[in-house]
Short mmCIF file of C-alpha atoms in Angstrom, two decimals:
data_model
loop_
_atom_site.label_atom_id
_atom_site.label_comp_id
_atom_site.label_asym_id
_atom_site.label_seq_id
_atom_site.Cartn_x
_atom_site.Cartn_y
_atom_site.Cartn_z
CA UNK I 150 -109.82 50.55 -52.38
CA UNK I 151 -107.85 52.33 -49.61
CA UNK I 152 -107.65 50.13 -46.28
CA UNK I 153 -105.98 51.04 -43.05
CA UNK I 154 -105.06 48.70 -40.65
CA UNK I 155 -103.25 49.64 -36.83
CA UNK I 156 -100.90 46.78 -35.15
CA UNK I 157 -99.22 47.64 -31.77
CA UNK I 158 -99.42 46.19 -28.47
CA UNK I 159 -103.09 46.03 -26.53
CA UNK I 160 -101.26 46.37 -23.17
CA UNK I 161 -99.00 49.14 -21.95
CA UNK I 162 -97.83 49.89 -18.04
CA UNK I 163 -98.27 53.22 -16.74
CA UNK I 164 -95.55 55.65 -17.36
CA UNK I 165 -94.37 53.57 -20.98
CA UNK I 166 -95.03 54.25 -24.10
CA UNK I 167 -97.21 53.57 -26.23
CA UNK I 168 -96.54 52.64 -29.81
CA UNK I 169 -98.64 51.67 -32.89
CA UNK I 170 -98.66 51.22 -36.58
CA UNK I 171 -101.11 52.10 -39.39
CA UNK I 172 -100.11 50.42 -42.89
CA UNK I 173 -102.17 51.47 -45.46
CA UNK I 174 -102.84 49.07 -48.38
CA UNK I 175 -104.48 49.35 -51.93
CA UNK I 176 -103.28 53.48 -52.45
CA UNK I 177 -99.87 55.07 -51.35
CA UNK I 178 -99.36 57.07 -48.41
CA UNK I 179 -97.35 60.13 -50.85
CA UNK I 180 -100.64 60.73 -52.67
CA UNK I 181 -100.63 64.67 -52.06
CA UNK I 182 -103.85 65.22 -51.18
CA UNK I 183 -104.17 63.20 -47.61
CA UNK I 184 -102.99 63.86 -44.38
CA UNK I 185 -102.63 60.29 -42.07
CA UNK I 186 -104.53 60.84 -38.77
CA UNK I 187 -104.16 59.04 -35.28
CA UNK I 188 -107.76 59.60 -33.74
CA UNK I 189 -108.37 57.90 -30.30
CA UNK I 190 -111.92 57.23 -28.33
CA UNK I 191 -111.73 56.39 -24.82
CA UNK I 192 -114.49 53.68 -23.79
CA UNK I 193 -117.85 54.94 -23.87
CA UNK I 194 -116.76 58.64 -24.69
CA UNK I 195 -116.45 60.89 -27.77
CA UNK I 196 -113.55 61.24 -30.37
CA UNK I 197 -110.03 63.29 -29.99
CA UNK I 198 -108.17 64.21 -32.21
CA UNK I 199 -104.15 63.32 -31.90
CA UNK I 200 -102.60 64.48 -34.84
CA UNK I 201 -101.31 63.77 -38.30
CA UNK I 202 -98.43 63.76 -40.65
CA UNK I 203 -98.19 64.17 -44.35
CA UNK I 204 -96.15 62.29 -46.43
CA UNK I 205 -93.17 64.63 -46.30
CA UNK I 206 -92.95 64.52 -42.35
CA UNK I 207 -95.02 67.13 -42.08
CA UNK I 208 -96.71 66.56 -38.44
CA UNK I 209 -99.80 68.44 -37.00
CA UNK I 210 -100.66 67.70 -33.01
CA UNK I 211 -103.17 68.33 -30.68
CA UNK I 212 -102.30 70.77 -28.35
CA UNK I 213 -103.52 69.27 -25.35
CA UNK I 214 -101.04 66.10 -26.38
CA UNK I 215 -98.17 67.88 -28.10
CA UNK I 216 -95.73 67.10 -25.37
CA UNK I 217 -96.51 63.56 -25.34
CA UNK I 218 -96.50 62.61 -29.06
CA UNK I 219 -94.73 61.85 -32.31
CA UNK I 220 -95.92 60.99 -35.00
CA UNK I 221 -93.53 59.66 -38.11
CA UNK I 222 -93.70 58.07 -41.33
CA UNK I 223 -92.17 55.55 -43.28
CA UNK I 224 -92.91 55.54 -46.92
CA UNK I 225 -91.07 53.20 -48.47
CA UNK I 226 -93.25 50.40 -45.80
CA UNK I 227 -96.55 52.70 -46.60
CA UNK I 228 -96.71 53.37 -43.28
CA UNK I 229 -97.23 55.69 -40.54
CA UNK I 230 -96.86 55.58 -36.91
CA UNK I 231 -97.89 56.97 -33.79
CA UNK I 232 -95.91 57.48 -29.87
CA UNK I 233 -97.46 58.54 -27.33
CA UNK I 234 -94.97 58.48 -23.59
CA UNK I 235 -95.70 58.75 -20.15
CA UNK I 236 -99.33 57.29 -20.50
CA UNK I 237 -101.63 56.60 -17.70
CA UNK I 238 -104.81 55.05 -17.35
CA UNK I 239 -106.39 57.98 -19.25
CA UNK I 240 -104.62 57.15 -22.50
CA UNK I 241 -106.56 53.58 -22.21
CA UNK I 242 -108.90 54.37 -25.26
CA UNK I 243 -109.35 52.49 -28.53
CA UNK I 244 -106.92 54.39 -31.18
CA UNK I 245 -107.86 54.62 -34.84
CA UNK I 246 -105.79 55.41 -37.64
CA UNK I 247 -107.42 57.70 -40.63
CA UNK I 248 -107.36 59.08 -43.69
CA UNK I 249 -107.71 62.74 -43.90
CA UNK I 250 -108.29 63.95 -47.03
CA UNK I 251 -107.07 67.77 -47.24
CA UNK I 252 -107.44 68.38 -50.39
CA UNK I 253 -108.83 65.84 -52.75
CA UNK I 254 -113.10 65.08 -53.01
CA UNK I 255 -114.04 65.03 -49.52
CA UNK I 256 -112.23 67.82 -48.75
CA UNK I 257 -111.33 68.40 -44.99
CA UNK I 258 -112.74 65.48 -43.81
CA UNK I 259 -111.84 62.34 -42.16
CA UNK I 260 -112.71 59.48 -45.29
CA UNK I 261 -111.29 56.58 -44.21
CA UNK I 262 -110.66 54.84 -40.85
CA UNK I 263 -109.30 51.79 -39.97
CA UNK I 264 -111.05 49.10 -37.60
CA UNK I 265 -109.58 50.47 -34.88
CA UNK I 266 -107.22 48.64 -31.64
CA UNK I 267 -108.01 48.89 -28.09
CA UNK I 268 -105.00 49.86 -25.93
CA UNK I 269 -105.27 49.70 -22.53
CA UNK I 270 -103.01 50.90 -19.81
CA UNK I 271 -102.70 49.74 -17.00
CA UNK I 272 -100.02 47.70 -14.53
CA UNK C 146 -115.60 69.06 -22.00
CA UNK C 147 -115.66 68.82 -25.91
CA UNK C 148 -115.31 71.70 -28.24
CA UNK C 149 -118.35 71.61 -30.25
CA UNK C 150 -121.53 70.77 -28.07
CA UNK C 151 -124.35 68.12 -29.22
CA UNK C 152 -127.18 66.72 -27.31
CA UNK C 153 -126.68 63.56 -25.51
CA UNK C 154 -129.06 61.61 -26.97
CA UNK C 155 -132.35 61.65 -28.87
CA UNK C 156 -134.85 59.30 -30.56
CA UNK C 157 -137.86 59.25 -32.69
CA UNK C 158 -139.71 56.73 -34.06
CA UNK C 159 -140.19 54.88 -37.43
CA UNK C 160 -140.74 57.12 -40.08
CA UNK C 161 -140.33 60.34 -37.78
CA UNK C 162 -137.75 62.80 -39.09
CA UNK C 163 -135.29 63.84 -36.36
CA UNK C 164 -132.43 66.63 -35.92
CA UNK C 165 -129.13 66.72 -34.33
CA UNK C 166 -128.02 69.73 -33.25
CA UNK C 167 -123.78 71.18 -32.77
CA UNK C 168 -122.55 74.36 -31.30
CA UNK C 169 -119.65 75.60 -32.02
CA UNK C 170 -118.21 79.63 -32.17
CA UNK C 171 -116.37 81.75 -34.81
CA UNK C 172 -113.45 79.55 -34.54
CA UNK C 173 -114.56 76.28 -36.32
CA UNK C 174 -118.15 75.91 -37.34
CA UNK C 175 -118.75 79.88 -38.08
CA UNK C 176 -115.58 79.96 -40.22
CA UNK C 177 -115.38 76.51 -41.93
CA UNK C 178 -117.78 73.82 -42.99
CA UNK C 179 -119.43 71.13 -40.83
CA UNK C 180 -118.63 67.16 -41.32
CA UNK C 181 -120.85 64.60 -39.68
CA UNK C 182 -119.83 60.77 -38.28
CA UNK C 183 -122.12 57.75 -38.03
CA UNK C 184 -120.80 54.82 -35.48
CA UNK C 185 -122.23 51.87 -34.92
CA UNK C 186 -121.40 49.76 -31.60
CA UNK C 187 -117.90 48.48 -31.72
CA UNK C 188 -116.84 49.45 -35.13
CA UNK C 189 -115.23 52.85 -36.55
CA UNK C 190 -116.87 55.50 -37.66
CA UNK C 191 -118.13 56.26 -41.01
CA UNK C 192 -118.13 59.99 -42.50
CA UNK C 193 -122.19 60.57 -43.52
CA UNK C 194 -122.07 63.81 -44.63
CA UNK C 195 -118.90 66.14 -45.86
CA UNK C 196 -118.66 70.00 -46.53
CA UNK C 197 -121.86 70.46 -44.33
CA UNK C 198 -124.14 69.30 -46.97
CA UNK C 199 -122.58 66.87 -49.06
CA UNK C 200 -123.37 62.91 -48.86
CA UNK C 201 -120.64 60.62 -49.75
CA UNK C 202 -121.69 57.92 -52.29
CA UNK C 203 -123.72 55.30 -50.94
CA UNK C 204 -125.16 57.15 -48.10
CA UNK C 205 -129.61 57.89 -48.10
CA UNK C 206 -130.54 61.31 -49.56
CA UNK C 207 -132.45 60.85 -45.87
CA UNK C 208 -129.80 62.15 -44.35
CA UNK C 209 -128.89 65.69 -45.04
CA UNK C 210 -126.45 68.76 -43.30
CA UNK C 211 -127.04 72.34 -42.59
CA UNK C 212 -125.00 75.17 -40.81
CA UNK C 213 -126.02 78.49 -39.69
CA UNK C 214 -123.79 80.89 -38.11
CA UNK C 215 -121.85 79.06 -34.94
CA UNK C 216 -124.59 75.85 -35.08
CA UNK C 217 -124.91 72.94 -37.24
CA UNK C 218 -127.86 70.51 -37.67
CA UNK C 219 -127.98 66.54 -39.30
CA UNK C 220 -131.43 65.41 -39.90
CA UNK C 221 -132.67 62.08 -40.43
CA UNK C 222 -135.93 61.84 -42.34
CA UNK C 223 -138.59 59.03 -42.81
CA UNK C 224 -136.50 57.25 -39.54
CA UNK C 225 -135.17 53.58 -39.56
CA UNK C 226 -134.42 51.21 -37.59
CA UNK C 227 -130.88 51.08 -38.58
CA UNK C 228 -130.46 54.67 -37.97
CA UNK C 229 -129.63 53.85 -34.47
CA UNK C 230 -126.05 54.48 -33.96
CA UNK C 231 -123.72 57.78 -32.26
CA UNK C 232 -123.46 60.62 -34.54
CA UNK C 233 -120.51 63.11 -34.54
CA UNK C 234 -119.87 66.29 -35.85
CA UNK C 235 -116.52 67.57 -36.29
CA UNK C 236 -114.79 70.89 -37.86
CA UNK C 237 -111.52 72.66 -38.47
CA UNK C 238 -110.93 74.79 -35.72
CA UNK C 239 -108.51 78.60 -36.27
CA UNK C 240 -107.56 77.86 -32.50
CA UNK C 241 -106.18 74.34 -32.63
CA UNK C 242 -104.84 75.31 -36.11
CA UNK C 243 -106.12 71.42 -36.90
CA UNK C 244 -109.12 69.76 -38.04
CA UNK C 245 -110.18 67.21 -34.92
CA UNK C 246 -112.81 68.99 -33.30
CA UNK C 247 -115.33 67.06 -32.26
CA UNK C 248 -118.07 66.69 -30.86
CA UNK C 249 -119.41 64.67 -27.48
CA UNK C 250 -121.35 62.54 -29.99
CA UNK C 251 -125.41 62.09 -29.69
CA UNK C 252 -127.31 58.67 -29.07
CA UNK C 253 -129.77 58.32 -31.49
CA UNK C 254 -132.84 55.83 -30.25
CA UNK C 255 -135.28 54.41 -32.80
CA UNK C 256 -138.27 53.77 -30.25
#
Protein backbone atom coordinates (compact mmCIF):
# COMPACT_ATOMS: atom_id res chain seq x y z
CA UNK A 1 0.00 0.00 0.00
CA UNK A 2 1.20 3.45 -1.20
CA UNK A 3 2.01 5.90 1.84
CA UNK A 4 3.19 9.44 1.65
CA UNK A 5 4.76 11.08 4.29
CA UNK A 6 6.05 15.22 4.24
CA UNK A 7 9.15 16.21 6.65
CA UNK A 8 10.36 19.89 6.57
CA UNK A 9 10.55 22.49 9.06
CA UNK A 10 7.08 23.74 10.97
CA UNK A 11 8.59 27.26 11.29
CA UNK A 12 9.78 29.60 8.57
CA UNK A 13 10.52 33.67 8.90
CA UNK A 14 8.98 35.89 6.53
CA UNK A 15 10.76 36.46 3.34
CA UNK A 16 12.67 32.57 3.59
CA UNK A 17 11.91 29.77 2.09
CA UNK A 18 10.14 27.25 2.61
CA UNK A 19 11.18 23.69 2.00
CA UNK A 20 9.61 20.20 2.42
CA UNK A 21 9.86 16.60 1.55
CA UNK A 22 7.33 13.90 0.52
CA UNK A 23 8.93 10.23 0.50
CA UNK A 24 6.72 7.86 -0.70
CA UNK A 25 6.96 4.26 0.62
CA UNK A 26 5.42 0.80 -0.37
CA UNK A 27 5.21 1.79 -4.59
CA UNK A 28 7.87 3.81 -6.64
CA UNK A 29 7.61 7.27 -7.54
CA UNK A 30 8.57 6.24 -11.71
CA UNK A 31 5.33 4.26 -11.89
CA UNK A 32 4.02 6.09 -15.19
CA UNK A 33 0.77 6.64 -14.41
CA UNK A 34 1.03 9.30 -11.28
CA UNK A 35 1.83 12.71 -11.10
CA UNK A 36 3.28 13.79 -7.23
CA UNK A 37 1.21 16.78 -6.01
CA UNK A 38 2.05 19.54 -3.31
CA UNK A 39 -1.58 20.65 -2.19
CA UNK A 40 -1.70 23.25 0.69
CA UNK A 41 -4.89 24.38 3.03
CA UNK A 42 -4.53 27.43 4.94
CA UNK A 43 -6.28 27.15 8.53
CA UNK A 44 -9.86 27.00 8.39
CA UNK A 45 -10.03 27.57 4.49
CA UNK A 46 -10.39 25.44 1.33
CA UNK A 47 -7.68 23.52 -0.75
CA UNK A 48 -5.05 25.02 -3.50
CA UNK A 49 -3.53 23.49 -5.64
CA UNK A 50 0.55 24.06 -5.94
CA UNK A 51 1.72 21.89 -8.46
CA UNK A 52 3.27 18.61 -9.41
CA UNK A 53 6.06 16.81 -11.08
CA UNK A 54 6.26 13.50 -12.80
CA UNK A 55 8.86 11.24 -12.46
CA UNK A 56 10.90 12.52 -15.39
CA UNK A 57 11.03 16.22 -13.99
CA UNK A 58 8.21 17.02 -15.60
CA UNK A 59 6.70 20.01 -13.32
CA UNK A 60 3.12 21.53 -13.57
CA UNK A 61 2.44 24.91 -11.27
CA UNK A 62 -0.21 26.94 -10.27
CA UNK A 63 -0.27 30.03 -11.89
CA UNK A 64 -1.01 32.19 -9.15
CA UNK A 65 2.41 30.56 -7.44
CA UNK A 66 4.58 29.92 -10.47
CA UNK A 67 7.06 32.57 -9.56
CA UNK A 68 7.49 31.37 -6.17
CA UNK A 69 7.92 27.58 -6.62
CA UNK A 70 9.93 24.54 -7.60
CA UNK A 71 9.18 21.58 -7.41
CA UNK A 72 11.95 18.57 -8.02
CA UNK A 73 12.41 15.02 -7.68
CA UNK A 74 14.75 12.60 -6.57
CA UNK A 75 14.16 9.09 -7.60
CA UNK A 76 16.71 7.14 -6.61
CA UNK A 77 15.50 8.45 -2.54
CA UNK A 78 11.65 7.97 -3.87
CA UNK A 79 11.18 11.28 -3.27
CA UNK A 80 9.84 14.51 -4.23
CA UNK A 81 10.12 17.93 -2.98
CA UNK A 82 8.60 21.15 -2.83
CA UNK A 83 10.18 25.26 -2.52
CA UNK A 84 8.31 27.77 -2.11
CA UNK A 85 10.56 31.60 -1.51
CA UNK A 86 9.68 34.81 -0.33
CA UNK A 87 6.74 33.51 1.93
CA UNK A 88 4.72 35.60 4.20
CA UNK A 89 2.22 34.98 6.65
CA UNK A 90 -0.18 33.92 3.86
CA UNK A 91 1.85 30.85 2.94
CA UNK A 92 1.20 29.71 6.79
CA UNK A 93 -1.19 26.77 5.74
CA UNK A 94 -0.90 23.05 6.40
CA UNK A 95 0.85 21.51 3.07
CA UNK A 96 -0.01 18.02 1.88
CA UNK A 97 1.77 15.94 -0.42
CA UNK A 98 -0.43 13.63 -3.00
CA UNK A 99 -0.74 11.21 -5.31
CA UNK A 100 -2.27 12.14 -8.52
CA UNK A 101 -3.13 9.50 -10.51
CA UNK A 102 -3.22 10.69 -14.35
CA UNK A 103 -3.68 7.88 -15.87
CA UNK A 104 -4.08 4.67 -14.02
CA UNK A 105 -7.85 3.58 -12.15
CA UNK A 106 -8.83 6.71 -10.61
CA UNK A 107 -8.07 8.57 -13.37
CA UNK A 108 -7.52 12.40 -12.85
CA UNK A 109 -7.92 12.39 -9.42
CA UNK A 110 -6.08 13.06 -6.33
CA UNK A 111 -5.87 9.09 -4.62
CA UNK A 112 -3.61 9.38 -2.08
CA UNK A 113 -2.54 12.06 0.44
CA UNK A 114 -0.28 12.11 3.05
CA UNK A 115 -1.12 13.22 6.79
CA UNK A 116 -0.26 16.42 6.06
CA UNK A 117 2.47 19.21 8.12
CA UNK A 118 1.54 22.50 9.36
CA UNK A 119 4.00 25.26 8.35
CA UNK A 120 3.70 28.36 9.75
CA UNK A 121 5.35 31.60 8.94
CA UNK A 122 5.95 33.91 10.86
CA UNK A 123 9.08 35.95 12.72
CA UNK B 1 -12.44 33.57 -4.19
CA UNK B 2 -12.30 29.82 -5.31
CA UNK B 3 -12.85 28.61 -8.78
CA UNK B 4 -15.63 26.26 -8.49
CA UNK B 5 -18.42 27.60 -6.03
CA UNK B 6 -20.17 25.27 -3.24
CA UNK B 7 -22.45 26.22 -0.48
CA UNK B 8 -20.99 26.98 2.80
CA UNK B 9 -22.55 24.65 4.74
CA UNK B 10 -25.61 22.41 5.03
CA UNK B 11 -27.14 19.74 7.28
CA UNK B 12 -29.90 17.30 7.49
CA UNK B 13 -30.78 14.96 9.81
CA UNK B 14 -30.52 11.14 10.43
CA UNK B 15 -31.71 9.29 7.68
CA UNK B 16 -32.44 12.53 5.49
CA UNK B 17 -30.79 12.45 2.07
CA UNK B 18 -28.89 15.69 1.36
CA UNK B 19 -27.11 17.39 -1.81
CA UNK B 20 -24.07 19.37 -2.33
CA UNK B 21 -24.05 21.50 -4.97
CA UNK B 22 -20.54 23.00 -7.36
CA UNK B 23 -20.47 25.56 -10.04
CA UNK B 24 -18.12 25.69 -12.26
CA UNK B 25 -18.08 27.03 -16.33
CA UNK B 26 -16.97 25.49 -19.68
CA UNK B 27 -13.49 25.46 -18.51
CA UNK B 28 -13.41 22.59 -15.88
CA UNK B 29 -16.65 21.01 -14.83
CA UNK B 30 -18.50 21.50 -18.44
CA UNK B 31 -15.47 19.97 -20.20
CA UNK B 32 -14.10 17.29 -17.79
CA UNK B 33 -15.45 15.10 -15.05
CA UNK B 34 -16.18 16.04 -11.41
CA UNK B 35 -14.10 14.43 -8.29
CA UNK B 36 -15.41 14.84 -4.78
CA UNK B 37 -13.22 15.08 -1.20
CA UNK B 38 -14.40 14.02 2.26
CA UNK B 39 -12.26 15.67 5.35
CA UNK B 40 -12.66 15.05 8.59
CA UNK B 41 -11.28 17.61 11.38
CA UNK B 42 -7.55 17.58 11.42
CA UNK B 43 -6.77 14.84 9.06
CA UNK B 44 -6.33 14.81 5.07
CA UNK B 45 -8.71 14.39 2.82
CA UNK B 46 -10.06 11.32 1.36
CA UNK B 47 -11.24 11.11 -2.47
CA UNK B 48 -15.23 9.77 -2.13
CA UNK B 49 -16.15 9.78 -5.43
CA UNK B 50 -13.89 9.81 -8.88
CA UNK B 51 -14.92 10.44 -12.61
CA UNK B 52 -18.15 12.20 -11.30
CA UNK B 53 -19.85 9.04 -10.51
CA UNK B 54 -17.51 6.52 -9.54
CA UNK B 55 -16.96 5.34 -5.71
CA UNK B 56 -13.60 4.16 -4.81
CA UNK B 57 -13.63 0.77 -2.97
CA UNK B 58 -14.72 0.92 0.43
CA UNK B 59 -16.77 3.96 0.21
CA UNK B 60 -21.22 3.58 0.88
CA UNK B 61 -23.18 3.17 -2.39
CA UNK B 62 -24.93 6.21 -0.13
CA UNK B 63 -22.91 8.43 -1.54
CA UNK B 64 -23.19 9.03 -5.20
CA UNK B 65 -21.95 11.98 -8.06
CA UNK B 66 -23.71 13.71 -10.82
CA UNK B 67 -22.77 16.56 -13.33
CA UNK B 68 -24.86 18.53 -15.58
CA UNK B 69 -23.59 21.08 -17.84
CA UNK B 70 -21.25 23.74 -15.69
CA UNK B 71 -22.77 22.21 -12.08
CA UNK B 72 -22.06 19.21 -10.13
CA UNK B 73 -24.03 17.62 -7.24
CA UNK B 74 -22.78 14.81 -4.24
CA UNK B 75 -25.65 13.41 -2.41
CA UNK B 76 -25.71 11.67 0.73
CA UNK B 77 -28.65 9.35 1.26
CA UNK B 78 -30.22 7.64 4.39
CA UNK B 79 -27.76 10.43 6.48
CA UNK B 80 -25.30 9.43 9.34
CA UNK B 81 -23.87 10.62 11.91
CA UNK B 82 -20.46 10.16 10.62
CA UNK B 83 -21.26 11.93 7.51
CA UNK B 84 -20.31 15.07 9.21
CA UNK B 85 -17.15 16.25 7.75
CA UNK B 86 -16.09 19.22 4.71
CA UNK B 87 -16.71 18.03 1.32
CA UNK B 88 -14.75 19.23 -1.78
CA UNK B 89 -15.15 19.10 -5.25
CA UNK B 90 -12.40 19.57 -7.54
CA UNK B 91 -11.81 19.40 -11.55
CA UNK B 92 -9.29 19.85 -14.32
CA UNK B 93 -9.52 23.19 -15.44
CA UNK B 94 -8.47 24.22 -19.74
CA UNK B 95 -7.44 27.66 -18.06
CA UNK B 96 -4.97 26.61 -15.38
CA UNK B 97 -3.93 23.84 -17.86
CA UNK B 98 -3.83 21.69 -14.29
CA UNK B 99 -6.09 19.67 -12.31
CA UNK B 100 -6.33 21.63 -8.64
CA UNK B 101 -9.45 23.35 -8.88
CA UNK B 102 -11.23 23.35 -6.05
CA UNK B 103 -13.73 24.16 -4.41
CA UNK B 104 -14.43 26.50 -1.05
CA UNK B 105 -15.49 23.20 0.56
CA UNK B 106 -19.18 22.77 2.27
CA UNK B 107 -19.86 21.99 6.10
CA UNK B 108 -22.00 19.27 6.30
CA UNK B 109 -24.11 19.21 9.87
CA UNK B 110 -25.87 16.02 10.97
CA UNK B 111 -28.56 17.78 13.33
Amino acid sequence: QVQLQESGPGLVKPSQTLSLTCTVSGGSIRSGDYHWSWIRQPPGKGLEWIGYIYYSGNTYYNPSLKSRVTISVNTSKNQFSLKLNSVTAADTAVYYCVRFDSSGYYHDAFDIWGQGTMVTVSS
Amino acid sequence: QSVLIQPPSVSGTPGQRVTISCSGSSSNIGSHSVNWYQQFPGTAPKLLIYSTNQRPSGVPDRFSGSKSGTSASLAISGLQSEDEADYYCAAWDDRMNGPGVFGGGTKLTVL
